[in-house]
Coordinates of C-alpha atoms and ligand atoms in Angstrom, one line a residue:
X1 CA -0.1 -0.1 0.0
X2 CA 1.7 2.8 -1.1
X3 CA 1.9 6.3 1.7
X4 CA 0.9 8.7 0.4
X5 CA -2.3 7.2 -0.1
X6 CA -4.6 9.5 1.3
X7 CA -3.5 12.7 -0.1
X8 CA -3.6 10.6 -3.7
X9 CA -7.7 9.6 -2.7
X10 CA -8.2 12.8 -1.0
X11 CA -7.5 14.4 -4.6
X12 CA -9.6 11.7 -6.8
X13 CA -12.4 12.3 -4.0
X14 CA -12.5 16.0 -5.3
X15 CA -11.9 15.4 -8.9
X16 CA -14.9 12.5 -9.3
X17 CA -17.0 15.2 -6.8
X18 CA -17.0 17.8 -9.7
X19 CA -17.5 15.3 -12.8
X20 CA -20.3 14.0 -10.9
X21 CA -21.7 17.8 -10.6
X22 CA -20.3 19.0 -14.0
X23 CA -22.0 15.6 -15.9
X24 CA -25.3 16.7 -14.2
X25 CA -25.0 20.1 -15.4
X26 CA -24.7 19.0 -18.6
X27 CA -27.8 16.7 -19.1
X28 CA -30.1 19.9 -19.0
X29 CA -27.8 21.6 -21.4
X30 CA -28.3 19.2 -24.0
X31 CA -32.0 19.2 -23.8
X32 CA -31.9 22.5 -23.4
X33 CA -30.9 23.1 -26.8
X34 CA -33.1 20.4 -28.4
X35 CA -35.8 23.0 -27.1
X36 CA -37.4 20.3 -24.5
X37 CA -39.0 22.5 -22.1
X38 CA -37.3 21.7 -18.9
X39 CA -39.4 23.1 -15.6
X40 CA -36.3 25.9 -15.0
X41 CA -35.4 26.0 -18.6
X42 CA -34.2 29.7 -19.5
X43 CA -30.9 31.2 -21.0
X44 CA -29.8 32.4 -17.9
X45 CA -30.1 28.8 -16.2
X46 CA -28.6 27.7 -19.4
X47 CA -25.3 30.0 -19.2
X48 CA -25.2 29.3 -15.5
X49 CA -25.1 25.5 -16.1
X50 CA -22.3 25.9 -18.9
X51 CA -20.0 27.8 -16.8
X52 CA -20.5 25.2 -13.8
X53 CA -20.0 22.5 -16.6
X54 CA -17.0 23.6 -17.9
X55 CA -15.3 24.7 -15.0
X56 CA -16.2 22.1 -13.0
X57 CA -14.8 19.6 -15.7
X58 CA -12.7 21.0 -17.5
X59 CA -10.8 22.9 -14.9
X60 CA -11.4 21.2 -11.5
X61 CA -12.1 17.5 -12.5
X62 CA -8.9 17.5 -14.9
X63 CA -6.4 19.4 -12.5
X64 CA -7.4 17.3 -9.1
X65 CA -7.2 13.6 -11.1
X66 CA -3.8 15.1 -12.5
X67 CA -2.3 16.2 -9.3
X68 CA -3.6 12.5 -7.7
X69 CA -1.7 10.5 -10.6
X70 CA 1.3 13.1 -10.1
X71 CA 1.8 12.1 -6.5
X72 CA 1.3 8.5 -7.1
X73 CA 3.5 8.6 -9.8
X74 CA 6.2 10.6 -7.7
X75 CA 6.1 8.0 -5.1
X76 CA 5.7 4.8 -7.1
X77 CA 8.5 5.6 -9.2
X78 CA 11.0 7.3 -7.2
X79 CA 9.5 5.6 -4.2
X80 CA 9.6 9.0 -1.8
X81 CA 7.3 12.2 -2.0
X82 CA 9.4 14.8 -0.3
X83 CA 6.9 17.8 2.0
X84 CA 3.9 16.1 2.1
X85 CA 2.4 18.4 4.4
X86 CA 2.7 21.7 1.9
X87 CA 1.4 19.0 -0.6
X88 CA -2.0 18.8 2.2
X89 CA -1.8 22.9 2.3
X90 CA -2.0 23.0 -1.8
X91 CA -4.6 20.5 -1.7
X92 CA -6.5 22.5 0.7
X93 CA -6.0 26.2 -1.0
X94 CA -7.1 24.4 -4.7
X95 CA -10.4 23.1 -2.5
X96 CA -11.2 26.6 -1.2
X97 CA -10.5 27.8 -4.4
X98 CA -12.9 25.4 -5.7
X99 CA -15.7 26.1 -3.9
X100 CA -15.5 29.9 -3.4
X101 CA -15.4 29.5 -7.9
X102 CA -18.8 27.1 -7.7
X103 CA -20.8 29.2 -5.1
X104 CA -19.8 32.4 -7.4
X105 CA -21.1 30.1 -10.7
X106 CA -24.0 28.9 -8.6
X107 CA -25.3 32.1 -7.0
X108 CA -26.4 33.4 -10.9
X109 CA -23.6 36.3 -11.1
X110 CA -21.0 35.0 -12.6
X111 CA -21.7 33.4 -15.9
X112 CA -19.0 34.1 -18.0
X113 CA -18.1 30.4 -19.2
X114 CA -15.1 28.9 -18.3
X115 CA -12.8 31.0 -20.7
X116 CA -14.6 34.3 -18.9
X117 CA -13.7 36.6 -21.5
X118 CA -13.6 40.1 -20.8
X119 CA -16.0 42.4 -21.0
X120 CA -18.3 39.2 -19.5
X121 CA -17.8 40.1 -16.0
X122 CA -18.0 37.7 -13.1
X123 CA -18.3 38.2 -9.3
X124 CA -15.0 38.9 -7.6
X125 CA -15.0 35.3 -5.7
X126 CA -14.8 33.9 -9.1
X127 CA -11.8 35.2 -10.1
X128 CA -10.5 35.0 -6.4
X129 CA -11.5 31.3 -6.2
X130 CA -10.2 30.2 -9.7
X131 CA -6.6 32.0 -8.8
X132 CA -6.3 30.0 -5.5
X133 CA -7.4 26.7 -7.8
X134 CA -3.9 27.3 -10.0
X135 CA -1.9 28.9 -6.8
X136 CA -2.9 25.2 -5.4
X137 CA -1.8 23.4 -8.4
X138 CA 1.3 25.3 -8.4
X139 CA 2.2 24.2 -5.0
X140 CA 1.3 20.5 -6.4
X141 CA 4.3 21.5 -9.1
X142 CA 6.7 22.8 -6.2
X143 CA 6.3 19.3 -4.4
X144 CA 6.9 17.2 -7.4
X145 CA 10.2 19.0 -8.8
X146 CA 11.4 19.2 -5.1
X147 CA 10.9 15.3 -4.8
X148 CA 12.2 14.6 -8.3
X149 CA 15.5 17.0 -7.6
X150 CA 15.9 15.2 -4.3
X151 CA 15.9 12.0 -6.3
X152 CA 18.2 13.5 -8.6
X153 CA 20.5 13.9 -5.8
X154 CA 20.8 10.5 -5.0
X155 CA 20.6 9.0 -8.5
X156 CA 23.0 11.2 -10.6
X157 CA 23.3 9.6 -14.0
X158 CA 20.4 7.4 -13.8
X159 CA 17.5 7.7 -16.3
X160 CA 14.5 9.5 -14.9
X161 CA 11.6 6.7 -14.9
X162 CA 9.5 6.9 -17.9
X163 CA 6.1 7.6 -15.9
X164 CA 7.6 10.7 -14.1
X165 CA 9.1 11.9 -17.2
X166 CA 5.9 12.5 -18.8
X167 CA 4.6 14.0 -15.2
X168 CA 7.8 16.2 -15.0
X169 CA 7.0 17.5 -18.5
X170 CA 3.1 17.8 -17.3
X171 CA 4.1 20.1 -14.8
X172 CA 6.8 22.3 -17.0
X173 CA 3.7 22.7 -19.6
X174 CA 1.6 23.9 -16.7
X175 CA 3.7 26.3 -15.2
X176 CA 4.2 27.4 -18.9
X177 CA 0.8 28.1 -19.5
X178 CA 0.1 29.6 -16.1
X179 CA 2.3 32.3 -16.3
X180 CA 0.3 33.3 -19.0
X181 CA -3.1 33.4 -16.7
X182 CA -1.4 34.6 -13.8
X183 CA -0.5 38.1 -16.0
X184 CA -4.2 37.7 -16.9
X185 CA -5.6 37.7 -13.6
X186 CA -3.2 39.9 -11.5
X187 CA -2.5 42.3 -14.3
X188 CA -6.2 42.5 -15.7
X189 CA -8.7 41.3 -14.3
X190 CA -8.5 41.0 -10.6
X191 CA -7.7 45.2 -10.7
X192 CA -11.5 45.3 -13.0
X193 CA -13.3 43.1 -11.4
X194 CA -12.5 44.6 -7.9
X195 CA -13.5 48.3 -9.4
X196 CA -9.9 49.5 -9.0
X197 CA -9.9 50.4 -13.1
X198 CA -12.7 50.5 -15.2
X199 CA -11.9 49.5 -18.5
X200 CA -10.5 46.8 -19.7
X201 CA -8.7 45.7 -23.4
X202 CA -10.8 42.2 -24.5
X203 CA -8.3 41.5 -27.2
X204 CA -5.2 41.6 -25.1
X205 CA -6.5 39.5 -22.2
X206 CA -8.0 37.1 -24.7
X207 CA -4.5 36.4 -25.9
X208 CA -2.7 36.2 -22.6
X209 CA -5.8 33.5 -21.7
X210 CA -5.2 31.8 -25.0
X211 CA -1.4 31.6 -24.0
X212 CA -2.6 29.8 -21.0
X213 CA -5.7 27.9 -22.9
X214 CA -4.2 25.8 -24.8
X215 CA -1.0 24.5 -23.1
X216 CA -3.7 23.6 -20.9
X217 CA -5.3 20.5 -23.7
X218 CA -1.5 19.3 -23.1
X219 CA -1.6 19.5 -19.5
X220 CA -4.7 17.2 -19.6
X221 CA -3.6 15.1 -22.5
X222 CA 0.3 14.7 -21.5
X223 CA -0.9 12.9 -17.8
X224 CA -3.0 10.7 -20.0
X225 CA -0.4 10.0 -22.3
X226 CA 1.5 8.6 -19.2
X227 CA -1.1 6.1 -18.7
X228 CA -1.7 5.0 -22.3
X229 CA 2.2 4.7 -22.8
X230 CA 3.4 3.6 -18.9
X231 CA 0.4 1.8 -18.0
X232 CA -1.7 0.1 -20.5
X233 CA 0.9 -2.1 -22.6
X234 CA 1.1 -4.0 -19.0
X235 CA -2.7 -4.0 -18.5
X236 CA -3.3 -5.5 -21.6
X237 CA 0.0 -7.8 -21.4
X238 CA 2.4 -6.6 -23.3
X239 CA 5.4 -4.1 -23.1
X240 CA 5.9 -0.4 -24.8
X241 CA 6.9 -0.3 -28.0
X242 CA 9.9 2.3 -27.3
X243 CA 11.0 4.0 -24.3
X244 CA 13.5 7.0 -25.9
X245 CA 10.9 7.6 -28.7
X246 CA 8.2 8.1 -25.5
X247 CA 10.9 10.7 -24.0
X248 CA 10.8 12.6 -27.0
X249 CA 7.1 13.0 -27.9
X250 CA 7.3 14.6 -24.2
X251 CA 9.6 17.0 -24.9
X252 CA 8.3 18.0 -27.7
X253 CA 4.7 18.9 -26.1
X254 CA 6.6 21.0 -23.6
X255 CA 8.4 22.7 -26.3
X256 CA 5.3 22.9 -29.1
X257 CA 2.4 23.7 -26.2
X258 CA 2.6 27.4 -25.7
X259 CA 3.7 29.3 -28.9
X260 CA 0.5 28.3 -30.3
X261 CA -2.4 30.1 -28.8
X262 CA -3.2 32.0 -32.0
X263 CA -4.9 29.1 -33.5
X264 CA -7.8 29.9 -31.1
X265 CA -7.6 33.7 -32.1
X266 CA -7.2 33.0 -36.1
X267 CA -10.5 35.2 -36.1
X268 CA -9.3 38.2 -33.8
X269 CA -8.6 41.5 -35.1
X270 CA -5.6 43.6 -34.2
X271 CA -3.1 40.7 -34.4
X272 CA -1.2 40.2 -38.0
X273 CA -1.7 37.8 -40.6
X274 CA 1.9 36.8 -40.0
X275 CA 2.0 35.9 -36.4
X276 CA -1.6 33.8 -37.0
X277 CA 0.4 32.1 -39.8
X278 CA 3.3 31.3 -37.7
X279 CA 1.2 29.5 -35.1
X280 CA -0.2 27.5 -37.5
X281 CA 2.8 26.0 -38.5
X282 CA 3.8 25.2 -35.0
X283 CA 0.1 23.9 -34.4
X284 CA 1.3 21.5 -37.2
X285 CA 4.1 20.8 -35.7
X286 CA 2.0 19.5 -31.9
X287 CA 0.2 17.5 -34.1
X288 CA 3.5 15.5 -35.0
X289 CA 3.9 13.7 -31.4
X290 CA 0.7 12.6 -31.3
X291 CA 1.2 11.0 -34.9
X292 CA 4.1 9.0 -33.7
X293 CA 1.8 8.4 -30.2
X294 CA -0.9 6.7 -32.5
X295 CA 2.2 4.5 -33.9
X296 CA 4.0 3.7 -30.6
X297 CA 0.5 2.6 -28.7
X298 CA -1.0 0.4 -31.9
X299 CA 2.5 -1.4 -31.6
X300 CA 2.3 -1.5 -28.1
X301 CA -0.9 -3.1 -28.0
X302 CA 0.2 -5.6 -31.2
X303 CA 2.7 -6.8 -28.9
X304 CA 0.0 -7.3 -26.2
X305 CA -2.3 -9.0 -28.8
X306 CA 0.7 -11.2 -30.2
X307 CA 2.0 -12.3 -26.3
X308 CA -1.7 -13.5 -26.0
X309 CA -1.0 -16.0 -28.8
X310 CA -2.3 -13.9 -32.0
X311 CA -1.0 -14.5 -35.3
X312 CA -2.9 -13.1 -38.2
X313 CA -2.5 -9.8 -39.3
X314 CA -5.4 -8.2 -37.4
X315 CA -6.8 -10.8 -34.9
X316 CA -4.3 -9.4 -31.9
X317 CA -7.0 -6.8 -31.9
X318 CA -9.5 -9.4 -30.3
X319 CA -7.0 -10.7 -27.8
X320 CA -6.9 -7.5 -26.0
X321 CA -8.6 -7.4 -22.4
X322 CA -11.8 -5.9 -24.1
X323 CA -14.2 -6.8 -20.7
X324 CA -10.8 -5.0 -18.6
X325 CA -12.6 -1.4 -17.8
X326 CA -9.1 0.8 -17.6
X327 CA -8.3 -1.1 -21.3
X328 CA -11.5 -0.5 -22.5
X329 CA -11.6 2.7 -21.4
X330 CA -8.0 3.9 -22.9
X331 CA -8.6 1.9 -25.9
X332 CA -11.9 3.8 -27.2
X333 CA -10.6 7.0 -26.0
X334 CA -7.7 6.0 -28.4
X335 CA -9.9 5.6 -31.1
X336 CA -11.8 8.8 -30.2
X337 CA -8.9 10.9 -30.4
X338 CA -8.0 9.2 -34.2
X339 CA -11.2 11.0 -34.9
X340 CA -10.5 14.6 -32.5
X341 CA -6.9 14.8 -34.1
X342 CA -8.5 15.1 -37.3
X343 CA -10.6 18.0 -36.3
X344 CA -7.7 19.2 -34.7
X345 CA -5.9 19.5 -38.4
X346 CA -9.4 21.6 -39.6
X347 CA -9.2 23.5 -36.8
X348 CA -5.5 24.4 -36.9
X349 CA -5.8 25.3 -40.8
X350 CA -5.7 28.9 -41.0
X351 CA -8.2 29.1 -44.0
X352 CA -10.4 26.2 -42.8
X353 CA -11.1 27.5 -39.4
X354 CA -12.7 30.4 -41.0
X355 CA -15.6 27.8 -41.9
X356 CA -15.5 26.2 -38.1
X357 CA -14.7 28.8 -35.7
X358 CA -17.3 29.9 -33.2
X359 CA -19.8 26.9 -34.3
X360 CA -21.2 23.3 -32.9
X361 CA -18.1 21.8 -34.7
X362 CA -15.6 23.1 -31.9
X363 CA -17.8 21.9 -29.1
X364 CA -18.0 18.3 -31.0
X365 CA -14.1 18.7 -31.5
X366 CA -13.4 19.3 -27.7
X367 CA -16.0 16.7 -26.6
X368 CA -13.5 14.2 -28.5
X369 CA -10.3 15.3 -27.1
X370 CA -10.9 16.6 -23.9
X371 CA -14.1 15.0 -22.8
X372 CA -13.0 11.7 -24.1
X373 CA -9.2 11.4 -25.2
X374 CA -8.5 12.5 -21.4
X375 CA -11.9 12.0 -19.5
X376 CA -12.4 8.6 -20.3
X377 CA -8.6 7.4 -20.1
X378 CA -9.0 9.0 -16.5
X379 CA -12.3 7.3 -15.6
X380 CA -10.8 3.7 -16.3
X381 CA -7.7 4.8 -14.1
X382 CA -10.2 5.3 -11.8
X383 CA -11.3 1.7 -12.1
X384 CA -7.9 0.4 -11.7
X385 CA -6.6 2.9 -9.0
X386 CA -9.5 2.8 -6.3
X387 CA -8.9 -0.8 -5.7
X388 CA -5.2 -0.1 -5.2
X389 CA -5.9 2.3 -2.5
X390 CA -8.8 1.5 -0.6
X391 CA -8.0 -2.1 -0.5
X392 CA -11.6 -2.6 -2.0
X393 CA -12.4 -4.4 -5.4
X394 CA -14.4 -2.5 -7.5
X395 CA -17.7 -3.4 -6.7
X396 CA -20.9 -3.8 -9.5
X397 CA -18.0 -4.8 -11.8
X398 CA -20.8 -5.0 -14.5
X399 CA -21.7 -1.5 -14.9
X400 CA -17.7 -0.7 -14.9
X401 CA -17.1 -3.0 -17.9
X402 CA -20.9 -1.2 -19.7
X403 CA -19.7 2.1 -19.0
X404 CA -16.9 3.0 -21.0
X405 CA -18.3 1.4 -23.9
X406 CA -21.7 3.8 -22.9
X407 CA -19.7 6.4 -23.0
X408 CA -17.9 5.7 -25.9
X409 CA -21.7 5.6 -28.4
X410 CA -22.9 8.4 -26.3
X411 CA -20.1 10.8 -27.5
X412 CA -20.1 9.4 -30.9
X413 CA -23.5 10.8 -31.6
X414 CA -23.0 13.9 -29.5
X415 CA -19.8 14.9 -31.2
X416 CA -20.2 14.0 -34.9
X417 CA -24.4 15.7 -34.7
X418 CA -22.0 18.5 -33.6
X419 CA -19.9 18.6 -36.0
X420 CA -22.3 18.5 -38.6
X421 CA -24.2 21.1 -37.2
X422 CA -21.5 23.6 -37.1
X423 CA -20.3 22.7 -40.7
X424 CA -24.4 23.7 -41.5
X425 CA -23.2 27.1 -39.5
X426 CA -25.0 26.6 -36.1
X427 CA -23.3 28.6 -33.6
X428 CA -21.5 27.4 -30.7
X429 CA -22.8 28.9 -26.4
X430 CA -26.3 28.9 -27.8
X431 CA -29.1 27.8 -25.3
X432 CA -31.6 27.2 -27.9
X433 CA -31.4 24.9 -31.1
X434 CA -33.9 26.2 -33.2
X435 CA -33.6 29.7 -32.2
X436 CA -37.1 30.8 -32.0
X437 CA -38.4 29.2 -34.9
X438 CA -35.7 31.0 -37.2
X439 CA -35.8 29.9 -40.8
X440 CA -32.1 29.8 -41.0
X441 CA -32.2 27.6 -38.0
X442 CA -34.0 24.6 -40.1
X443 CA -30.9 23.1 -41.7
X444 CA -29.5 22.1 -38.2
X445 CA -31.8 22.2 -35.3
X446 CA -33.1 18.1 -35.7
X447 CA -29.2 17.6 -35.2
X448 CA -29.6 19.0 -31.8
X449 CA -32.3 16.3 -30.7
X450 CA -29.5 13.9 -32.1
X451 CA -26.9 15.6 -29.8
X452 CA -29.6 15.7 -27.0
X453 CA -29.9 11.7 -27.2
X454 CA -25.9 11.2 -27.0
X455 CA -25.9 13.9 -24.2
X456 CA -29.0 11.0 -22.5
X457 CA -26.4 8.2 -22.6
X458 CA -23.6 9.9 -21.9
X459 CA -25.5 11.4 -18.7
X460 CA -26.3 7.5 -17.7
X461 CA -22.6 6.2 -18.2
X462 CA -21.4 9.5 -15.9
X463 CA -23.7 8.4 -13.2
X464 CA -22.4 5.0 -13.8
X465 CA -19.0 5.7 -13.1
X466 CA -19.6 7.8 -10.2
X467 CA -21.9 4.8 -8.9
X468 CA -19.4 2.5 -8.8
X469 CA -16.8 5.0 -7.5
X470 CA -19.2 5.2 -4.5
X471 CA -20.0 1.4 -4.6
X472 CA -16.5 0.5 -4.3
X473 CA -15.9 2.4 -1.4
X474 CA -18.9 1.7 0.5
X475 CA -19.6 -2.0 0.0
X476 CA -16.2 -3.1 -1.8
X477 CA -14.7 -7.1 -0.8
X478 CA -11.1 -6.8 0.0
X479 CA -9.1 -6.6 -3.0
X480 CA -5.9 -8.5 -4.1
X481 CA -4.8 -6.0 -6.6
X482 CA -3.2 -4.1 -4.6
X483 CA 0.6 -3.6 -7.0
X484 CA 0.9 -0.2 -8.9
X485 CA 3.2 -1.8 -11.9
X486 CA 4.4 0.0 -15.1
X487 CA 5.3 -1.6 -18.5
X488 CA 9.0 -2.6 -19.4
X489 CA 9.8 -1.3 -23.0
X490 CA 10.8 -3.9 -25.5
X491 CA 14.1 -2.8 -25.7
X492 CA 15.8 -2.4 -22.3
X493 CA 16.2 1.2 -21.3
X494 CA 19.3 3.0 -21.3
X495 CA 21.5 2.6 -18.2
X496 CA 22.5 6.6 -18.2
X497 CA 20.0 9.8 -18.4
X498 CA 20.2 11.3 -21.9
X499 CA 19.6 14.1 -23.3
X500 CA 15.8 13.5 -23.3
X501 CA 16.4 14.0 -19.5
X502 CA 16.8 17.3 -19.2
X503 CA 14.3 19.3 -17.8
X504 CA 15.9 22.6 -17.2
X505 CA 17.2 23.1 -20.8
X506 CA 13.9 22.1 -22.8
X507 CA 12.5 24.6 -20.3
X508 CA 14.8 26.8 -21.5
X509 CA 14.3 26.5 -24.9
X510 CA 10.1 26.3 -24.6
X511 CA 10.8 29.9 -23.0
X512 CA 12.4 30.7 -25.8
X513 CA 10.0 29.6 -28.8
X514 CA 7.7 31.6 -26.3
X515 CA 8.9 34.6 -26.2
X516 CA 9.7 34.3 -30.6
X517 CA 6.0 33.6 -30.7
X518 CA 4.7 36.1 -28.1
X519 CA 6.6 39.1 -28.0
X520 CA 5.8 40.2 -31.9
X521 CA 2.0 40.0 -31.4
X522 CA 1.9 41.6 -28.1
X523 CA 4.1 44.8 -29.5
X524 CA 1.6 44.9 -32.1
X525 CA -1.5 44.9 -30.3
X526 CA -0.4 47.4 -27.1
X527 CA 1.0 49.7 -29.9
X528 CA -2.5 50.0 -31.7
X529 CA -4.0 53.3 -30.2
X530 CA -7.7 51.6 -30.3
X531 CA -6.0 48.4 -28.0
X532 CA -4.5 50.5 -26.1
X533 CA -6.3 50.0 -22.7
X534 CA -6.8 52.0 -19.3
X535 CA -7.0 49.4 -17.8
X536 CA -4.1 47.3 -18.8
X537 CA -1.0 48.5 -17.2
X538 CA 1.0 45.4 -15.9
X539 CA 4.5 46.9 -17.2
Ligands
LIG1 FE1 -8.2 21.5 -29.9 C1 -10.1 23.9 -29.8 C2 -6.1 22.4 -32.6 C3 -5.8 18.4 -29.4 C4 -9.1 21.3 -27.0 N1 -9.4 22.2 -28.8 C5 -10.0 23.4 -29.3 C6 -10.9 23.6 -27.5 C7 -10.6 22.9 -26.8 C8 -9.5 22.0 -27.3 C9 -11.0 22.7 -25.7 O1 -5.9 25.6 -34.4 C10 -12.1 24.5 -27.6 C11 -11.5 25.9 -27.0 C12 -12.5 26.9 -27.0 O2 -13.6 26.7 -25.5 O3 -12.6 27.8 -27.6 N2 -6.7 20.6 -30.9 C13 -5.9 21.0 -32.4 C14 -5.0 20.6 -32.7 C15 -5.2 19.1 -32.0 C16 -5.6 19.5 -31.0 C17 -4.1 20.8 -33.9 N3 -7.3 20.0 -28.4 C18 -6.5 19.1 -28.7 C19 -6.3 18.5 -27.3 C20 -7.4 18.9 -26.5 C21 -7.9 20.3 -27.2 C22 -5.8 17.1 -27.1 C23 -7.9 18.1 -25.2 C24 -7.4 17.5 -24.9 N4 -7.9 22.9 -31.4 C25 -7.6 23.0 -31.9 C26 -7.9 24.5 -32.8 C27 -8.8 25.5 -32.0 C28 -9.0 24.0 -31.1 C29 -7.1 25.5 -34.2 C30 -9.5 26.2 -32.3 C31 -11.0 26.3 -32.8 C32 -11.6 27.6 -33.0 O4 -11.4 28.1 -34.1 O5 -12.2 27.8 -32.0 C33 -4.3 18.2 -31.8 O6 -2.8 18.1 -30.6 C34 -4.6 16.6 -32.0 C35 -3.2 15.6 -32.3 C36 -3.7 14.1 -32.3 C37 -3.7 13.4 -33.2 C38 -4.0 11.9 -33.2 C39 -3.8 10.8 -32.9 C40 -4.5 9.6 -32.5 C41 -3.8 8.7 -31.5 C42 -4.9 7.6 -31.3 C43 -4.1 6.4 -31.7 C44 -4.8 4.8 -31.7 C45 -5.5 4.6 -32.4 C46 -6.8 3.5 -32.0 C47 -5.5 4.9 -33.9 C48 -3.2 13.6 -34.2 C49 -2.8 9.1 -30.7 C50 -6.3 2.2 -31.1 C51 -6.8 0.8 -31.8 C52 -7.0 -0.1 -30.6 C53 -7.2 -1.5 -31.0 C54 -7.1 0.7 -29.2
LIG2 CU1 -5.4 25.2 -29.0

């Protein structure tokens, strides 16, 4: 049993609670858009619930789950976790922040969505809470870095254990990402929301937001990849295809995840098209590590199928443990990500983005990526983790086996219909699918009914996940699965630590790339008379 199990369990508990709240909101949204007349349905309730849904799932569920995984990986790969007291302090700061933000949203004063774009303004508590959540996560970064450096001192020259390599990449990505958010919050939004300054510059704020918001998506994805690379091959009965290739992938995410944020702002004024093109090119660079991942994880799974006796070209697929809830979750997450990645390449293309930007397509895209590739991997991991943390076997196993398949089916229905509706012109972030009878909506309004069906299936699946987690804790039988084991690579790991383990060097290169990508656009924005804002004086 691992020493910091209560710390990991506490983080996991908040993650699952946030998941339960966030997915409950989603059912209402899907039905509202299909124009089903629910008792409390109104535009105000719609935006309140979308804000709660986005914040609780995209920001709280993910962050707490990743913090849990980080502590678990540090302790099980390095055999230490330094300053556990500090880790608990960080946990409570993040919990207080989450409670403040959630209360601000539920009070109806902060319906600004998870992107909180100014000039939409929330109650100051919303921003203070979000800031505390980030401060709590910085404590997590500090504890992991300290633990890692402590381990390095006693293991000079040894290669970083691969799972920890991925978690350290996530830590670096998070620090680089949240540096932009900190400037936006402290330099612009907090003074404005407390009334210290009167105006705010929406474009400058959005640019800082997407400095943060894009690498945020890789802060979610890289820990999921840690599961795909370092644990799933073992669960499937195989080996990791290549250890060095995996390290290269994690480093590429550190380098390319931040200097791409303008791909969320192709339609924003005030930023030159040359800079937007530069970010298009770096965005295509960030497709590359995922394409490598597609190859590597498939090769690892093929190895597993062959070790289970497959001999033909494709029969290894059928030999994989499809009734194991962790394996099935991740495999279905991978298949879904192939579709989400295709959509990502469409979004990234400067010219095609115009066709899909701010349409329902985008909501389809991110439910395939963060909503499935990441969230379904994390759900599956919970099924694997809970018995190892609580000493209780998974309860209500048939529900756990069915749940990932339900999620997969529900999500295909929901997301594919959203993609098509987007291509037909349906805007995103709207509370009614038929636009109160507007003629233009005839083209797509039937698709909102289809996506509501997907929403209902997803809701049933989500509640199944929450029920299995609760039942395991309350009525789970004693567990025999207690070992946390990582996959062995096919070729042995190099004896010495190499170039890809040099986090200081790669962080430096990442900072240089960020400077190249952002100094120009900011100089441009801040030198334009009409964008110069009285509210913005951080320098
Ligand atoms: Fe994205 C918008 C571009 C990936 C999340 N993205 C969003 C938003 C979110 C989001 C939340 O360029 C909306 C933000 C908002 O609210 O406005 N995205 C990309 C690109 C990628 C990408 C190029 N996105 C992600 C990931 C996310 C995420 C990952 C979360 C975790 N995205 C964009 C752009 C926009 C955008 C624009 C702005 C749109 C707009 O106009 O507003 C790439 O990283 C994707 C690479 C992925 C692949 C797929 C590899 C496949 C793998 C699986 C292999 C396994 C197989 C099967 C095949 C190349 C690794 C296994 C087989 C078995 C038998 C088991
Ligand atoms: Cu992005």
